[in-house]
Amino acid sequence: MPILKKNLKTKTSLSSFKKNLNGNPKITKEKEFIFNNDQLKKNSITNFRKILTFYRNLHRDVRDKKLAGFHISFTDYWGRALSKKILPFQENKSLTFSSVRKLPSFKNYDLPFPILISNLRWPTNDLEKINNDLIDSKTSQIFEFNPYEFGSWESYLEAFVKIKYLGTMLNDGIPIFKINNNSICVNGFDNIGFITATSSSLFNSVIFFIWKLIGRSKKETYTAFNTVLKIFGLNINDNNQSTGFNKHHPDYALFSPNPFFGYNHGKNSLKISKIPHLFLVDGGEDGQNVPFQPFLTVKNREVDLIIAIDSTSDKCNYPNGTTLKLTAQRYHGSSFIDNNNQSTYESIMNTSRNNFDYINNRNNEKLKNSTKIKIENRHDDIPSSFWTAVGDKEKIVEHDIFPEIPDLGDLVKNNFNKKPVFFGCDLDKAYPVRAFNNKNAEHKDKTKTKIKTRNNNGTKKIWFPPLIVYFPNSNYTFESNQSTFKLQYGHDEECKMIENGYSILTYGNSSSYLTNKENYETENIRFDQCMGCAAMKREFDRIERGINRNYFQKESKHNLKKNIYYSVNNQTEIFEIPKICVKCFEKFCYN
């Protein structure tokens, strides 16, 4: 862009920048995006006016947010760019995530329920600390957005606030500002472009890479880069004397003010309740690129099946199952442990405390009379394990909620990174065992295990984790291992990518893979049938364990150890898993 050309006045500054770059033998994705982007090379004076208009409009749109008194970041620009390209209402700048609930298609259940996730970061200006403090999949702090709420299911918070009130300055749910004794709340902060951009915000990684290079380059390069940022109303200060939350860090998605400020309902929520801003990044920065968490840890969503599409760039821009292993490590036998460096946290609080002290010093009597935005505590909705009853003595067994995953070597060796795989088929064997005869479980009779978890109406209910159907990105019809930073696709590429995606999710267009085998005569079994079996798997489990009320049990006269289940509506009908499903499970189940 001419702006860059104008500010990089000499060849020396640019050559120095690239010379330092070439000194690093490791070619990163960020480097390729910056220097090997064909689209950037093609931008010439012929289309400069179009490009300038696009960025000028982005700048105008984001400026409105800044003029309203909010801090802005790269993610605000990214959100507007996404909105202009992919949203059906491109000219509606004020479309919010909470307004999705008003769409007739949403009310009629014609749309899927959208859930977006992001990771919380604790920023610092210390480059070395950033480099050594990558998000750990075992302890990452995951936030969820949906059309109703924003918050986290993890033990460090376990709370949600209404998403339409994001941007409102709260103290334990009470709005701080009032006019004529009326509480002032903000609407519109949950802009759908901004929320979408937050869940895909990688700017902290890109800027960190650039900043390291600039640190080794001439002063002119630093000045040029900082000037470009200032044009967009952004500023990254390289002063390392202060740390973290008193800076606005435009390379993160900035949620300020923090809606959970002052919300201190337990030891784990203490840190979140004291920080003035939330800094969020791409939900995959902890390595968990497949967002299992919203469906594993919320039993009241009653999810029986997770369709997991893995487009991670592990090797040659294809997945090798690393994201599965990282999620397994998170849930196998461990709960959330906050391992954030305590000294860093204290430094953050010391530098930012003055910004929010006035909240605690306000007239408490007025706050008590203010309208309160309820912050929902969700501790009782979150399972950390589940129970089964096994063996002749009907032992009560406690399991982790994520199934066993093969080692990466075995996963690749068995081509599990190139075809669909079902994880978690066998409830008794597929999930790691935590304990036997757990005191939190009680026997109802010989075939039922009642767990002390309750629905909202107070009734007890057994919960099983969902079956996972894993679809890794693979080359069925087209090389789909495209870079995250590829920003433009031709029409032919679009069609081929979509066709390959169709082939991935249908296992080669549901081609028949079993014929004339093992007494199945001429019956062909297609993958679409197996997907139907996967969707019914947990219902089969509930029937076989005496949980489904539409079936009742009788002891078998021929095998006293086996119980047979009959349909309540037709007492001569004996339940059996369909033979097609049995074969599908044999073919696709890992465990």
mmCIF file with all atom_site columns, N, CA and C in Angstrom, residues 10-67:
data_model
loop_
_atom_site.group_PDB
_atom_site.id
_atom_site.type_symbol
_atom_site.label_atom_id
_atom_site.label_alt_id
_atom_site.label_comp_id
_atom_site.label_asym_id
_atom_site.label_entity_id
_atom_site.label_seq_id
_atom_site.pdbx_PDB_ins_code
_atom_site.Cartn_x
_atom_site.Cartn_y
_atom_site.Cartn_z
_atom_site.occupancy
_atom_site.B_iso_or_equiv
_atom_site.pdbx_formal_charge
_atom_site.auth_seq_id
_atom_site.auth_comp_id
_atom_site.auth_asym_id
_atom_site.auth_atom_id
_atom_site.pdbx_PDB_model_num
ATOM 1   N N  . THR A 1 10 ? 13.537  4.657   3.013   1.00 0.00 ? 10 THR A N  1
ATOM 2   C CA . THR A 1 10 ? 14.803  4.206   2.445   1.00 0.00 ? 10 THR A CA 1
ATOM 3   C C  . THR A 1 10 ? 14.803  2.712   2.252   1.00 0.00 ? 10 THR A C  1
ATOM 4   N N  . LYS A 1 11 ? 15.640  2.273   1.332   1.00 0.00 ? 11 LYS A N  1
ATOM 5   C CA . LYS A 1 11 ? 15.803  0.844   1.126   1.00 0.00 ? 11 LYS A CA 1
ATOM 6   C C  . LYS A 1 11 ? 16.454  0.204   2.345   1.00 0.00 ? 11 LYS A C  1
ATOM 7   N N  . THR A 1 12 ? 17.211  1.001   3.072   1.00 0.00 ? 12 THR A N  1
ATOM 8   C CA . THR A 1 12 ? 17.951  0.452   4.209   1.00 0.00 ? 12 THR A CA 1
ATOM 9   C C  . THR A 1 12 ? 17.016  -0.133  5.255   1.00 0.00 ? 12 THR A C  1
ATOM 10  N N  . SER A 1 13 ? 15.944  0.594   5.563   1.00 0.00 ? 13 SER A N  1
ATOM 11  C CA . SER A 1 13 ? 15.055  0.129   6.624   1.00 0.00 ? 13 SER A CA 1
ATOM 12  C C  . SER A 1 13 ? 14.365  -1.165  6.238   1.00 0.00 ? 13 SER A C  1
ATOM 13  N N  . LEU A 1 14 ? 13.889  -1.246  5.008   1.00 0.00 ? 14 LEU A N  1
ATOM 14  C CA . LEU A 1 14 ? 13.202  -2.454  4.575   1.00 0.00 ? 14 LEU A CA 1
ATOM 15  C C  . LEU A 1 14 ? 14.171  -3.616  4.418   1.00 0.00 ? 14 LEU A C  1
ATOM 16  N N  . SER A 1 15 ? 15.348  -3.338  3.847   1.00 0.00 ? 15 SER A N  1
ATOM 17  C CA . SER A 1 15 ? 16.314  -4.416  3.666   1.00 0.00 ? 15 SER A CA 1
ATOM 18  C C  . SER A 1 15 ? 16.800  -4.940  5.011   1.00 0.00 ? 15 SER A C  1
ATOM 19  N N  . SER A 1 16 ? 16.956  -4.030  5.968   1.00 0.00 ? 16 SER A N  1
ATOM 20  C CA . SER A 1 16 ? 17.360  -4.467  7.309   1.00 0.00 ? 16 SER A CA 1
ATOM 21  C C  . SER A 1 16 ? 16.298  -5.349  7.930   1.00 0.00 ? 16 SER A C  1
ATOM 22  N N  . PHE A 1 17 ? 15.069  -4.947  7.702   1.00 0.00 ? 17 PHE A N  1
ATOM 23  C CA . PHE A 1 17 ? 13.938  -5.729  8.234   1.00 0.00 ? 17 PHE A CA 1
ATOM 24  C C  . PHE A 1 17 ? 13.945  -7.138  7.667   1.00 0.00 ? 17 PHE A C  1
ATOM 25  N N  . LYS A 1 18 ? 14.112  -7.265  6.352   1.00 0.00 ? 18 LYS A N  1
ATOM 26  C CA . LYS A 1 18 ? 14.089  -8.577  5.706   1.00 0.00 ? 18 LYS A CA 1
ATOM 27  C C  . LYS A 1 18 ? 15.370  -9.362  5.991   1.00 0.00 ? 18 LYS A C  1
ATOM 28  N N  . LYS A 1 19 ? 16.483  -8.631  6.177   1.00 0.00 ? 19 LYS A N  1
ATOM 29  C CA . LYS A 1 19 ? 17.730  -9.331  6.490   1.00 0.00 ? 19 LYS A CA 1
ATOM 30  C C  . LYS A 1 19 ? 17.615  -10.050 7.821   1.00 0.00 ? 19 LYS A C  1
ATOM 31  N N  . ASN A 1 20 ? 17.048  -9.374  8.806   1.00 0.00 ? 20 ASN A N  1
ATOM 32  C CA . ASN A 1 20 ? 16.841  -10.016 10.101  1.00 0.00 ? 20 ASN A CA 1
ATOM 33  C C  . ASN A 1 20 ? 15.872  -11.174 9.983   1.00 0.00 ? 20 ASN A C  1
ATOM 34  N N  . LEU A 1 21 ? 14.900  -11.005 9.111   1.00 0.00 ? 21 LEU A N  1
ATOM 35  C CA . LEU A 1 21 ? 13.934  -12.077 8.882   1.00 0.00 ? 21 LEU A CA 1
ATOM 36  C C  . LEU A 1 21 ? 14.626  -13.305 8.313   1.00 0.00 ? 21 LEU A C  1
ATOM 37  N N  . ASN A 1 22 ? 15.467  -13.102 7.317   1.00 0.00 ? 22 ASN A N  1
ATOM 38  C CA . ASN A 1 22 ? 16.140  -14.225 6.670   1.00 0.00 ? 22 ASN A CA 1
ATOM 39  C C  . ASN A 1 22 ? 17.135  -14.912 7.597   1.00 0.00 ? 22 ASN A C  1
ATOM 40  N N  . GLY A 1 23 ? 17.513  -14.228 8.669   1.00 0.00 ? 23 GLY A N  1
ATOM 41  C CA . GLY A 1 23 ? 18.408  -14.862 9.622   1.00 0.00 ? 23 GLY A CA 1
ATOM 42  C C  . GLY A 1 23 ? 17.735  -15.944 10.433  1.00 0.00 ? 23 GLY A C  1
ATOM 43  N N  . ASN A 1 24 ? 16.412  -15.983 10.373  1.00 0.00 ? 24 ASN A N  1
ATOM 44  C CA . ASN A 1 24 ? 15.664  -17.017 11.098  1.00 0.00 ? 24 ASN A CA 1
ATOM 45  C C  . ASN A 1 24 ? 15.355  -18.147 10.130  1.00 0.00 ? 24 ASN A C  1
ATOM 46  N N  . PRO A 1 25 ? 15.949  -19.328 10.304  1.00 0.00 ? 25 PRO A N  1
ATOM 47  C CA . PRO A 1 25 ? 15.759  -20.414 9.337   1.00 0.00 ? 25 PRO A CA 1
ATOM 48  C C  . PRO A 1 25 ? 14.359  -20.993 9.349   1.00 0.00 ? 25 PRO A C  1
ATOM 49  N N  . LYS A 1 26 ? 13.610  -20.739 10.420  1.00 0.00 ? 26 LYS A N  1
ATOM 50  C CA . LYS A 1 26 ? 12.276  -21.330 10.513  1.00 0.00 ? 26 LYS A CA 1
ATOM 51  C C  . LYS A 1 26 ? 11.273  -20.453 9.776   1.00 0.00 ? 26 LYS A C  1
ATOM 52  N N  . ILE A 1 27 ? 10.641  -20.994 8.758   1.00 0.00 ? 27 ILE A N  1
ATOM 53  C CA . ILE A 1 27 ? 9.642   -20.254 7.992   1.00 0.00 ? 27 ILE A CA 1
ATOM 54  C C  . ILE A 1 27 ? 8.291   -20.431 8.662   1.00 0.00 ? 27 ILE A C  1
ATOM 55  N N  . THR A 1 28 ? 7.769   -19.365 9.256   1.00 0.00 ? 28 THR A N  1
ATOM 56  C CA . THR A 1 28 ? 6.500   -19.455 9.965   1.00 0.00 ? 28 THR A CA 1
ATOM 57  C C  . THR A 1 28 ? 5.352   -19.029 9.067   1.00 0.00 ? 28 THR A C  1
ATOM 58  N N  . LYS A 1 29 ? 4.140   -19.374 9.490   1.00 0.00 ? 29 LYS A N  1
ATOM 59  C CA . LYS A 1 29 ? 2.938   -18.996 8.743   1.00 0.00 ? 29 LYS A CA 1
ATOM 60  C C  . LYS A 1 29 ? 2.785   -17.485 8.705   1.00 0.00 ? 29 LYS A C  1
ATOM 61  N N  . GLU A 1 30 ? 3.134   -16.822 9.833   1.00 0.00 ? 30 GLU A N  1
ATOM 62  C CA . GLU A 1 30 ? 3.024   -15.370 9.866   1.00 0.00 ? 30 GLU A CA 1
ATOM 63  C C  . GLU A 1 30 ? 3.970   -14.731 8.852   1.00 0.00 ? 30 GLU A C  1
ATOM 64  N N  . LYS A 1 31 ? 5.200   -15.286 8.739   1.00 0.00 ? 31 LYS A N  1
ATOM 65  C CA . LYS A 1 31 ? 6.182   -14.751 7.802   1.00 0.00 ? 31 LYS A CA 1
ATOM 66  C C  . LYS A 1 31 ? 5.681   -14.896 6.365   1.00 0.00 ? 31 LYS A C  1
ATOM 67  N N  . GLU A 1 32 ? 5.136   -16.064 6.063   1.00 0.00 ? 32 GLU A N  1
ATOM 68  C CA . GLU A 1 32 ? 4.628   -16.298 4.717   1.00 0.00 ? 32 GLU A CA 1
ATOM 69  C C  . GLU A 1 32 ? 3.503   -15.327 4.391   1.00 0.00 ? 32 GLU A C  1
ATOM 70  N N  . PHE A 1 33 ? 2.662   -15.052 5.383   1.00 0.00 ? 33 PHE A N  1
ATOM 71  C CA . PHE A 1 33 ? 1.550   -14.133 5.162   1.00 0.00 ? 33 PHE A CA 1
ATOM 72  C C  . PHE A 1 33 ? 2.048   -12.732 4.826   1.00 0.00 ? 33 PHE A C  1
ATOM 73  N N  . ILE A 1 34 ? 3.098   -12.317 5.511   1.00 0.00 ? 34 ILE A N  1
ATOM 74  C CA . ILE A 1 34 ? 3.570   -10.948 5.349   1.00 0.00 ? 34 ILE A CA 1
ATOM 75  C C  . ILE A 1 34 ? 4.352   -10.754 4.058   1.00 0.00 ? 34 ILE A C  1
ATOM 76  N N  . PHE A 1 35 ? 5.206   -11.731 3.706   1.00 0.00 ? 35 PHE A N  1
ATOM 77  C CA . PHE A 1 35 ? 6.131   -11.517 2.602   1.00 0.00 ? 35 PHE A CA 1
ATOM 78  C C  . PHE A 1 35 ? 5.835   -12.333 1.349   1.00 0.00 ? 35 PHE A C  1
ATOM 79  N N  . ASN A 1 36 ? 5.036   -13.386 1.463   1.00 0.00 ? 36 ASN A N  1
ATOM 80  C CA . ASN A 1 36 ? 4.784   -14.246 0.305   1.00 0.00 ? 36 ASN A CA 1
ATOM 81  C C  . ASN A 1 36 ? 3.318   -14.263 -0.093  1.00 0.00 ? 36 ASN A C  1
ATOM 82  N N  . ASN A 1 37 ? 2.598   -13.208 0.251   1.00 0.00 ? 37 ASN A N  1
ATOM 83  C CA . ASN A 1 37 ? 1.178   -13.140 -0.049  1.00 0.00 ? 37 ASN A CA 1
ATOM 84  C C  . ASN A 1 37 ? 0.991   -12.629 -1.474  1.00 0.00 ? 37 ASN A C  1
ATOM 85  N N  . ASP A 1 38 ? 0.510   -13.514 -2.350  1.00 0.00 ? 38 ASP A N  1
ATOM 86  C CA . ASP A 1 38 ? 0.351   -13.142 -3.757  1.00 0.00 ? 38 ASP A CA 1
ATOM 87  C C  . ASP A 1 38 ? -0.608  -11.974 -3.926  1.00 0.00 ? 38 ASP A C  1
ATOM 88  N N  . GLN A 1 39 ? -1.655  -11.948 -3.092  1.00 0.00 ? 39 GLN A N  1
ATOM 89  C CA . GLN A 1 39 ? -2.636  -10.889 -3.240  1.00 0.00 ? 39 GLN A CA 1
ATOM 90  C C  . GLN A 1 39 ? -2.024  -9.523  -2.930  1.00 0.00 ? 39 GLN A C  1
ATOM 91  N N  . LEU A 1 40 ? -1.153  -9.484  -1.912  1.00 0.00 ? 40 LEU A N  1
ATOM 92  C CA . LEU A 1 40 ? -0.502  -8.221  -1.594  1.00 0.00 ? 40 LEU A CA 1
ATOM 93  C C  . LEU A 1 40 ? 0.394   -7.763  -2.743  1.00 0.00 ? 40 LEU A C  1
ATOM 94  N N  . LYS A 1 41 ? 1.055   -8.719  -3.405  1.00 0.00 ? 41 LYS A N  1
ATOM 95  C CA . LYS A 1 41 ? 1.938   -8.375  -4.514  1.00 0.00 ? 41 LYS A CA 1
ATOM 96  C C  . LYS A 1 41 ? 1.152   -7.845  -5.711  1.00 0.00 ? 41 LYS A C  1
ATOM 97  N N  . LYS A 1 42 ? -0.066  -8.355  -5.885  1.00 0.00 ? 42 LYS A N  1
ATOM 98  C CA . LYS A 1 42 ? -0.858  -7.981  -7.056  1.00 0.00 ? 42 LYS A CA 1
ATOM 99  C C  . LYS A 1 42 ? -1.483  -6.593  -6.911  1.00 0.00 ? 42 LYS A C  1
ATOM 100 N N  . ASN A 1 43 ? -1.576  -6.102  -5.654  1.00 0.00 ? 43 ASN A N  1
ATOM 101 C CA . ASN A 1 43 ? -2.204  -4.802  -5.449  1.00 0.00 ? 43 ASN A CA 1
ATOM 102 C C  . ASN A 1 43 ? -1.354  -3.715  -6.112  1.00 0.00 ? 43 ASN A C  1
ATOM 103 N N  . SER A 1 44 ? -1.877  -3.119  -7.112  1.00 0.00 ? 44 SER A N  1
ATOM 104 C CA . SER A 1 44 ? -1.137  -2.091  -7.837  1.00 0.00 ? 44 SER A CA 1
ATOM 105 C C  . SER A 1 44 ? -1.989  -0.835  -7.918  1.00 0.00 ? 44 SER A C  1
ATOM 106 N N  . ILE A 1 45 ? -1.479  0.149   -8.629  1.00 0.00 ? 45 ILE A N  1
ATOM 107 C CA . ILE A 1 45 ? -2.179  1.429   -8.728  1.00 0.00 ? 45 ILE A CA 1
ATOM 108 C C  . ILE A 1 45 ? -3.533  1.282   -9.400  1.00 0.00 ? 45 ILE A C  1
ATOM 109 N N  . THR A 1 46 ? -3.710  0.229   -10.207 1.00 0.00 ? 46 THR A N  1
ATOM 110 C CA . THR A 1 46 ? -4.973  0.053   -10.934 1.00 0.00 ? 46 THR A CA 1
ATOM 111 C C  . THR A 1 46 ? -6.141  -0.244  -10.005 1.00 0.00 ? 46 THR A C  1
ATOM 112 N N  . ASN A 1 47 ? -5.874  -0.949  -8.930  1.00 0.00 ? 47 ASN A N  1
ATOM 113 C CA . ASN A 1 47 ? -6.978  -1.228  -8.011  1.00 0.00 ? 47 ASN A CA 1
ATOM 114 C C  . ASN A 1 47 ? -6.785  -0.517  -6.674  1.00 0.00 ? 47 ASN A C  1
ATOM 115 N N  . PHE A 1 48 ? -5.872  0.452   -6.649  1.00 0.00 ? 48 PHE A N  1
ATOM 116 C CA . PHE A 1 48 ? -5.605  1.157   -5.403  1.00 0.00 ? 48 PHE A CA 1
ATOM 117 C C  . PHE A 1 48 ? -6.849  1.874   -4.895  1.00 0.00 ? 48 PHE A C  1
ATOM 118 N N  . ARG A 1 49 ? -7.605  2.493   -5.797  1.00 0.00 ? 49 ARG A N  1
ATOM 119 C CA . ARG A 1 49 ? -8.780  3.251   -5.366  1.00 0.00 ? 49 ARG A CA 1
ATOM 120 C C  . ARG A 1 49 ? -9.804  2.350   -4.679  1.00 0.00 ? 49 ARG A C  1
ATOM 121 N N  . LYS A 1 50 ? -9.988  1.156   -5.228  1.00 0.00 ? 50 LYS A N  1
ATOM 122 C CA . LYS A 1 50 ? -10.931 0.209   -4.631  1.00 0.00 ? 50 LYS A CA 1
ATOM 123 C C  . LYS A 1 50 ? -10.469 -0.213  -3.238  1.00 0.00 ? 50 LYS A C  1
ATOM 124 N N  . ILE A 1 51 ? -9.178  -0.476  -3.127  1.00 0.00 ? 51 ILE A N  1
ATOM 125 C CA . ILE A 1 51 ? -8.618  -0.888  -1.834  1.00 0.00 ? 51 ILE A CA 1
ATOM 126 C C  . ILE A 1 51 ? -8.725  0.245   -0.826  1.00 0.00 ? 51 ILE A C  1
ATOM 127 N N  . LEU A 1 52 ? -8.403  1.461   -1.266  1.00 0.00 ? 52 LEU A N  1
ATOM 128 C CA . LEU A 1 52 ? -8.452  2.613   -0.374  1.00 0.00 ? 52 LEU A CA 1
ATOM 129 C C  . LEU A 1 52 ? -9.871  2.838   0.137   1.00 0.00 ? 52 LEU A C  1
ATOM 130 N N  . THR A 1 53 ? -10.855 2.714   -0.756  1.00 0.00 ? 53 THR A N  1
ATOM 131 C CA . THR A 1 53 ? -12.255 2.886   -0.355  1.00 0.00 ? 53 THR A CA 1
ATOM 132 C C  . THR A 1 53 ? -12.661 1.852   0.686   1.00 0.00 ? 53 THR A C  1
ATOM 133 N N  . PHE A 1 54 ? -12.232 0.617   0.475   1.00 0.00 ? 54 PHE A N  1
ATOM 134 C CA . PHE A 1 54 ? -12.565 -0.460  1.413   1.00 0.00 ? 54 PHE A CA 1
ATOM 135 C C  . PHE A 1 54 ? -12.016 -0.145  2.804   1.00 0.00 ? 54 PHE A C  1
ATOM 136 N N  . TYR A 1 55 ? -10.736 0.237   2.881   1.00 0.00 ? 55 TYR A N  1
ATOM 137 C CA . TYR A 1 55 ? -10.124 0.509   4.180   1.00 0.00 ? 55 TYR A CA 1
ATOM 138 C C  . TYR A 1 55 ? -10.635 1.816   4.789   1.00 0.00 ? 55 TYR A C  1
ATOM 139 N N  . ARG A 1 56 ? -10.973 2.766   3.935   1.00 0.00 ? 56 ARG A N  1
ATOM 140 C CA . ARG A 1 56 ? -11.527 4.014   4.460   1.00 0.00 ? 56 ARG A CA 1
ATOM 141 C C  . ARG A 1 56 ? -12.870 3.757   5.135   1.00 0.00 ? 56 ARG A C  1
ATOM 142 N N  . ASN A 1 57 ? -13.690 2.905   4.519   1.00 0.00 ? 57 ASN A N  1
ATOM 143 C CA . ASN A 1 57 ? -14.981 2.565   5.117   1.00 0.00 ? 57 ASN A CA 1
ATOM 144 C C  . ASN A 1 57 ? -14.808 1.783   6.417   1.00 0.00 ? 57 ASN A C  1
ATOM 145 N N  . LEU A 1 58 ? -13.815 0.888   6.438   1.00 0.00 ? 58 LEU A N  1
ATOM 146 C CA . LEU A 1 58 ? -13.529 0.174   7.690   1.00 0.00 ? 58 LEU A CA 1
ATOM 147 C C  . LEU A 1 58 ? -13.181 1.172   8.789   1.00 0.00 ? 58 LEU A C  1
ATOM 148 N N  . HIS A 1 59 ? -12.337 2.116   8.433   1.00 0.00 ? 59 HIS A N  1
ATOM 149 C CA . HIS A 1 59 ? -11.882 3.099   9.414   1.00 0.00 ? 59 HIS A CA 1
ATOM 150 C C  . HIS A 1 59 ? -13.052 3.925   9.934   1.00 0.00 ? 59 HIS A C  1
ATOM 151 N N  . ARG A 1 60 ? -13.950 4.322   9.057   1.00 0.00 ? 60 ARG A N  1
ATOM 152 C CA . ARG A 1 60 ? -15.115 5.108   9.471   1.00 0.00 ? 60 ARG A CA 1
ATOM 153 C C  . ARG A 1 60 ? -16.021 4.308   10.403  1.00 0.00 ? 60 ARG A C  1
ATOM 154 N N  . ASP A 1 61 ? -16.234 3.046   10.053  1.00 0.00 ? 61 ASP A N  1
ATOM 155 C CA . ASP A 1 61 ? -17.108 2.209   10.880  1.00 0.00 ? 61 ASP A CA 1
ATOM 156 C C  . ASP A 1 61 ? -16.542 2.038   12.288  1.00 0.00 ? 61 ASP A C  1
ATOM 157 N N  . VAL A 1 62 ? -15.251 1.746   12.367  1.00 0.00 ? 62 VAL A N  1
ATOM 158 C CA . VAL A 1 62 ? -14.630 1.503   13.670  1.00 0.00 ? 62 VAL A CA 1
ATOM 159 C C  . VAL A 1 62 ? -14.511 2.799   14.464  1.00 0.00 ? 62 VAL A C  1
ATOM 160 N N  . ARG A 1 63 ? -14.357 3.916   13.756  1.00 0.00 ? 63 ARG A N  1
ATOM 161 C CA . ARG A 1 63 ? -14.219 5.205   14.437  1.00 0.00 ? 63 ARG A CA 1
ATOM 162 C C  . ARG A 1 63 ? -15.442 5.508   15.293  1.00 0.00 ? 63 ARG A C  1
ATOM 163 N N  . ASP A 1 64 ? -16.615 5.086   14.847  1.00 0.00 ? 64 ASP A N  1
ATOM 164 C CA . ASP A 1 64 ? -17.839 5.326   15.614  1.00 0.00 ? 64 ASP A CA 1
ATOM 165 C C  . ASP A 1 64 ? -17.751 4.699   17.006  1.00 0.00 ? 64 ASP A C  1
ATOM 166 N N  . LYS A 1 65 ? -17.159 3.525   17.080  1.00 0.00 ? 65 LYS A N  1
ATOM 167 C CA . LYS A 1 65 ? -17.011 2.858   18.381  1.00 0.00 ? 65 LYS A CA 1
ATOM 168 C C  . LYS A 1 65 ? -16.050 3.639   19.270  1.00 0.00 ? 65 LYS A C  1
ATOM 169 N N  . LYS A 1 66 ? -14.967 4.129   18.677  1.00 0.00 ? 66 LYS A N  1
ATOM 170 C CA . LYS A 1 66 ? -13.991 4.885   19.457  1.00 0.00 ? 66 LYS A CA 1
ATOM 171 C C  . LYS A 1 66 ? -14.588 6.195   19.945  1.00 0.00 ? 66 LYS A C  1
ATOM 172 N N  . LEU A 1 67 ? -15.370 6.867   19.092  1.00 0.00 ? 67 LEU A N  1
ATOM 173 C CA . LEU A 1 67 ? -15.999 8.123   19.486  1.00 0.00 ? 67 LEU A CA 1
ATOM 174 C C  . LEU A 1 67 ? -17.028 7.920   20.589  1.00 0.00 ? 67 LEU A C  1
#
